[in-house]
Tab-separated table of C-alpha atoms in Angstrom:
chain	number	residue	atom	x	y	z
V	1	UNK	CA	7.927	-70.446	-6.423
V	2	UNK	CA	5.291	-69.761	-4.744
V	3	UNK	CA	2.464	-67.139	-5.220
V	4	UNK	CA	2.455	-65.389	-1.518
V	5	UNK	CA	1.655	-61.618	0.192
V	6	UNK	CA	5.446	-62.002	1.657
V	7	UNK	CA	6.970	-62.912	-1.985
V	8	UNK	CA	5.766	-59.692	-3.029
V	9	UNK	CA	3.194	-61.164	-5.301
V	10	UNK	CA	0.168	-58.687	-4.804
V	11	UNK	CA	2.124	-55.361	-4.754
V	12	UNK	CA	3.096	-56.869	-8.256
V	13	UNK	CA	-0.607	-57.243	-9.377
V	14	UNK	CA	-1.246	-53.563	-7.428
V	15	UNK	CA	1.288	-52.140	-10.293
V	16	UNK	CA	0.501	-54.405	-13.008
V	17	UNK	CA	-3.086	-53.462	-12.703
V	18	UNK	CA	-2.334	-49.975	-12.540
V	19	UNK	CA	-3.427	-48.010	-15.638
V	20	UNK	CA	0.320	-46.371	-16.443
V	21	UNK	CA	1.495	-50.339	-16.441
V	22	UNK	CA	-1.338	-51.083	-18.999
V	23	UNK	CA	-0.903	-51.649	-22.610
V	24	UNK	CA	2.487	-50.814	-21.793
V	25	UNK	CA	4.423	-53.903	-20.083
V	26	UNK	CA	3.354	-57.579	-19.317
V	27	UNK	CA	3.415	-59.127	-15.849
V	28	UNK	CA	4.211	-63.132	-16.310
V	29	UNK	CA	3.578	-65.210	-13.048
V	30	UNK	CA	4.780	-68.769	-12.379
V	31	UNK	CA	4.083	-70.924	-9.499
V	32	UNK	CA	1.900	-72.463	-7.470
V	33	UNK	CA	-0.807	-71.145	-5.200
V	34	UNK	CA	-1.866	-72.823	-1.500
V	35	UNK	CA	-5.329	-71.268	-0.623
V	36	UNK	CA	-5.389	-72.720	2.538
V	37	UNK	CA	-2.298	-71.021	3.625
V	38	UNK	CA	-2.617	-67.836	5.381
V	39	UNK	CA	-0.268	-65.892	3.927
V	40	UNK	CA	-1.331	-67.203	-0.197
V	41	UNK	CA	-2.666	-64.685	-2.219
V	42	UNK	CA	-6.471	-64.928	-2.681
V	43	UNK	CA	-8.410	-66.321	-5.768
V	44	UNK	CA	-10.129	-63.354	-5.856
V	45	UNK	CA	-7.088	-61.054	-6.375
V	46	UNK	CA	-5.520	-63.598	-9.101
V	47	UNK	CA	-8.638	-64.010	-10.873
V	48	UNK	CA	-9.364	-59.875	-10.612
V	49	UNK	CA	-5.551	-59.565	-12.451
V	50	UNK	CA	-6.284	-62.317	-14.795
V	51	UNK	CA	-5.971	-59.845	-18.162
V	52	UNK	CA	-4.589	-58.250	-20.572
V	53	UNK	CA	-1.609	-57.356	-18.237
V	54	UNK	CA	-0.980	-59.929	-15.810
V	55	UNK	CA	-0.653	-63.849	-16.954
V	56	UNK	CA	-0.854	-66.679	-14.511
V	57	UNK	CA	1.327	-69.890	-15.843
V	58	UNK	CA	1.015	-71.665	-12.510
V	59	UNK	CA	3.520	-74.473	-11.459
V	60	UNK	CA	6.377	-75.197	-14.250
V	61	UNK	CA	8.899	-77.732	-14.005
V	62	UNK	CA	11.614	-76.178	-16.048
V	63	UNK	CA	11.161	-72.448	-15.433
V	64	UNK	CA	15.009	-72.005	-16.548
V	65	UNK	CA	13.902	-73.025	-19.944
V	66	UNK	CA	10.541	-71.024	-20.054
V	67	UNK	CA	12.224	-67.288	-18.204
V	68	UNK	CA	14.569	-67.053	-21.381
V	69	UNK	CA	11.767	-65.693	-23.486
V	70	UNK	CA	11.273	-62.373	-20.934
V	71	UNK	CA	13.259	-59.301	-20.331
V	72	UNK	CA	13.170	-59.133	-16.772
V	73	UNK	CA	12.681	-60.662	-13.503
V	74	UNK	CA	11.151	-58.982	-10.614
V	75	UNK	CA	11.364	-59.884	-7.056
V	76	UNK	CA	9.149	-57.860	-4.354
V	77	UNK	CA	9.733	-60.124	-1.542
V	78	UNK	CA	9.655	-58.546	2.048
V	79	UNK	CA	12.353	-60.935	2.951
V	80	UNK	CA	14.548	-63.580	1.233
V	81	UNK	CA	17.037	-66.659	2.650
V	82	UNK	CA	19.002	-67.671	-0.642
V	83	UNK	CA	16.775	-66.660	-3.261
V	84	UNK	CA	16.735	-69.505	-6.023
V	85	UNK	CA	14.389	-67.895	-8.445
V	86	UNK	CA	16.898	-64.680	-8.290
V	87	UNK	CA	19.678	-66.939	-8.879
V	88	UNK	CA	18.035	-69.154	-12.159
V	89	UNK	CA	17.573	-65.500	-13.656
V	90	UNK	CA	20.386	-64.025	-13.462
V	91	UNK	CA	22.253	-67.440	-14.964
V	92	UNK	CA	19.469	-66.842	-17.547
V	93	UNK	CA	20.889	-63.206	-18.451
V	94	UNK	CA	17.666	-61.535	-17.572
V	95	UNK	CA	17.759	-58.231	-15.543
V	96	UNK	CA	16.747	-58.671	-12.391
V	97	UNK	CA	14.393	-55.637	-10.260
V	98	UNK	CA	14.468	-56.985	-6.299
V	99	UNK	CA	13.311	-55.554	-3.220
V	100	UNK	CA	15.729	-54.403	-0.871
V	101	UNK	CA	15.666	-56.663	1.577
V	102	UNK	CA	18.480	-59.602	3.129
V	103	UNK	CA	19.204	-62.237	0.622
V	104	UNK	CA	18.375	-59.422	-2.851
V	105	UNK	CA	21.349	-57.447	-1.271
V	106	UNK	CA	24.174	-60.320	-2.342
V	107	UNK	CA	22.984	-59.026	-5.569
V	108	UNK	CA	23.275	-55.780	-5.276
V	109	UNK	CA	25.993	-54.308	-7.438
V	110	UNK	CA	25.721	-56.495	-10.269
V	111	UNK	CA	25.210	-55.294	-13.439
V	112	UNK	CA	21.757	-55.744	-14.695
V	113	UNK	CA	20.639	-55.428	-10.871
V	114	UNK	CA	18.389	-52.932	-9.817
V	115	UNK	CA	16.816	-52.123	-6.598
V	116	UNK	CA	12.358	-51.259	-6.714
V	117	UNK	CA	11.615	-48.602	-4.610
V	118	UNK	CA	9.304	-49.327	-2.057
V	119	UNK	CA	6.427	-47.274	-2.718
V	120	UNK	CA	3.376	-48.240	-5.355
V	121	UNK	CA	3.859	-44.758	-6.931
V	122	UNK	CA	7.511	-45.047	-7.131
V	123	UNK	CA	7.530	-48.355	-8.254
V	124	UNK	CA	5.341	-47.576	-11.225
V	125	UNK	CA	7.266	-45.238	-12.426
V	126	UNK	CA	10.689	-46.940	-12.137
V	127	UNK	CA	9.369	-50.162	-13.551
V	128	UNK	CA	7.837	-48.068	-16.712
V	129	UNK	CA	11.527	-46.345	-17.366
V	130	UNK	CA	13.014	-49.529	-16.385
V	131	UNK	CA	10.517	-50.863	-19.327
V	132	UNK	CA	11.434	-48.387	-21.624
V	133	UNK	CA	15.496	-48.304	-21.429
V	134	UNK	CA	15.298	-52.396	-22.291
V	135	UNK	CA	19.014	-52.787	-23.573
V	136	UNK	CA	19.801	-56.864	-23.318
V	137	UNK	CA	23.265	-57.288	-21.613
V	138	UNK	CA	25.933	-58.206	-23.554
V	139	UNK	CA	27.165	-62.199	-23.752
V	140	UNK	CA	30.323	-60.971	-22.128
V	141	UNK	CA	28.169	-59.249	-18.766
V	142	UNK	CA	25.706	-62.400	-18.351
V	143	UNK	CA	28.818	-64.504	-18.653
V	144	UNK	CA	30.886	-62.363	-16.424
V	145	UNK	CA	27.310	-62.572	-14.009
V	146	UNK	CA	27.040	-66.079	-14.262
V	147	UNK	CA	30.452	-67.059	-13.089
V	148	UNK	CA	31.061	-64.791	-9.988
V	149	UNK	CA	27.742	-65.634	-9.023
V	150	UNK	CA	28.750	-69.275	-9.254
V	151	UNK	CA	31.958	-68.424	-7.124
V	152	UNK	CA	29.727	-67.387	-4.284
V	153	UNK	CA	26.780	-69.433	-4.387
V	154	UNK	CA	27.609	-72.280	-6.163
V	155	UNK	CA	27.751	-75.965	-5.139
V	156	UNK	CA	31.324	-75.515	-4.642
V	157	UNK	CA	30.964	-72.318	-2.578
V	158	UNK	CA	27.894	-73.683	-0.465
V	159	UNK	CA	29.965	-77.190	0.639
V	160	UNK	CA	32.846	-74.919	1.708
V	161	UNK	CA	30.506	-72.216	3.830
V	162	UNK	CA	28.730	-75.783	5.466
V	163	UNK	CA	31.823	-77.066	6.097
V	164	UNK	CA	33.577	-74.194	7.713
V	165	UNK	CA	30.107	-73.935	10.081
V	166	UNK	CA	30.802	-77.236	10.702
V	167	UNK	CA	34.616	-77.054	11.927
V	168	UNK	CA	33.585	-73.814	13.756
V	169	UNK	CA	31.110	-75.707	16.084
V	170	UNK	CA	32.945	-78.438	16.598
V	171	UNK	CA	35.920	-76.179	17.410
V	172	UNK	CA	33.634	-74.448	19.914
V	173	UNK	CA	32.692	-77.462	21.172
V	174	UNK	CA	36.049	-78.950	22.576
């Protein structure tokens, strides 16, 4: 992904900077950063969270490999189309903490899917139980996970949604 104000990104370093977070959880952060794009995160603010708390792995080819070794994945985006990265970690059996906002709500409901609140405060506290009630879900939920998730958003899924657009505009058309 990419590191950007609208993915979320710096309300993640605002908590993982925040002296409750500290010592007490880690913040992980992969993908790539555009400085010349307006809405990129500054230098400044990655190399300010550059710590103890907050790692910066950059671009990585095979995060599906790499987000196995974590116990959660954490999504603050202010708005989402199909959310890939959401996707790769719940197939990788990692809870998932998302923003409520279009695209996180087709996840909403799952098990190991919870919702942030929206405000720092909040969020720092519900990340720090979330933290500290760390049970891994069983083979049987991920698996469970991993296959209805493939019913609606896999390749198979997709071609059928594109084709039924498809039919319905050239229906409309005639």
């Amino acid at each position: 992904g990419r590191m950007l104000r609208s993915k979320g990104v710096s309300k993640l370093l605002e908590i993982f900077r925040s002296k409750e977070i500290k010592g007490f959880a880690e913040l992980h952060l992969f993908g790539d950063c555009d400085f010349g794009n307006s809405d990129s995160i500054s230098n400044r603010s990655l190399s300010e969270s550059s710590g103890k708390t907050v790692f910066f792995h950059g671009f990585v080819k095979d995060i599906s490999q790499r987000i196995i070794d974590y116990d959660a994945y954490i999504s603050l985006s202010w708005g989402e189309g199909i959310p890939f990265s959401v996707l790769e970690a719940c197939n990788a059996g990692l809870k998932v903490v998302l923003s409520d906002v279009a695209g996180h709500s087709e996840f909403f409901g799952y098990e190991g899917v919870d919702v942030c609140p929206e405000s720092t405060g909040e969020a720092i506290a519900f990340i720090l139980k979330y933290c500290s009630s760390f049970g891994s879900l069983s083979e049987f939920q991920v698996e469970a996970r991993r296959v209805e998730l493939n019913r609606r958003f896999g390749s198979e899924a997709v071609k059928n949604q594109i084709e039924g657009r498809v039919f319905s505009e050239l229906v409309a058309d005639i």
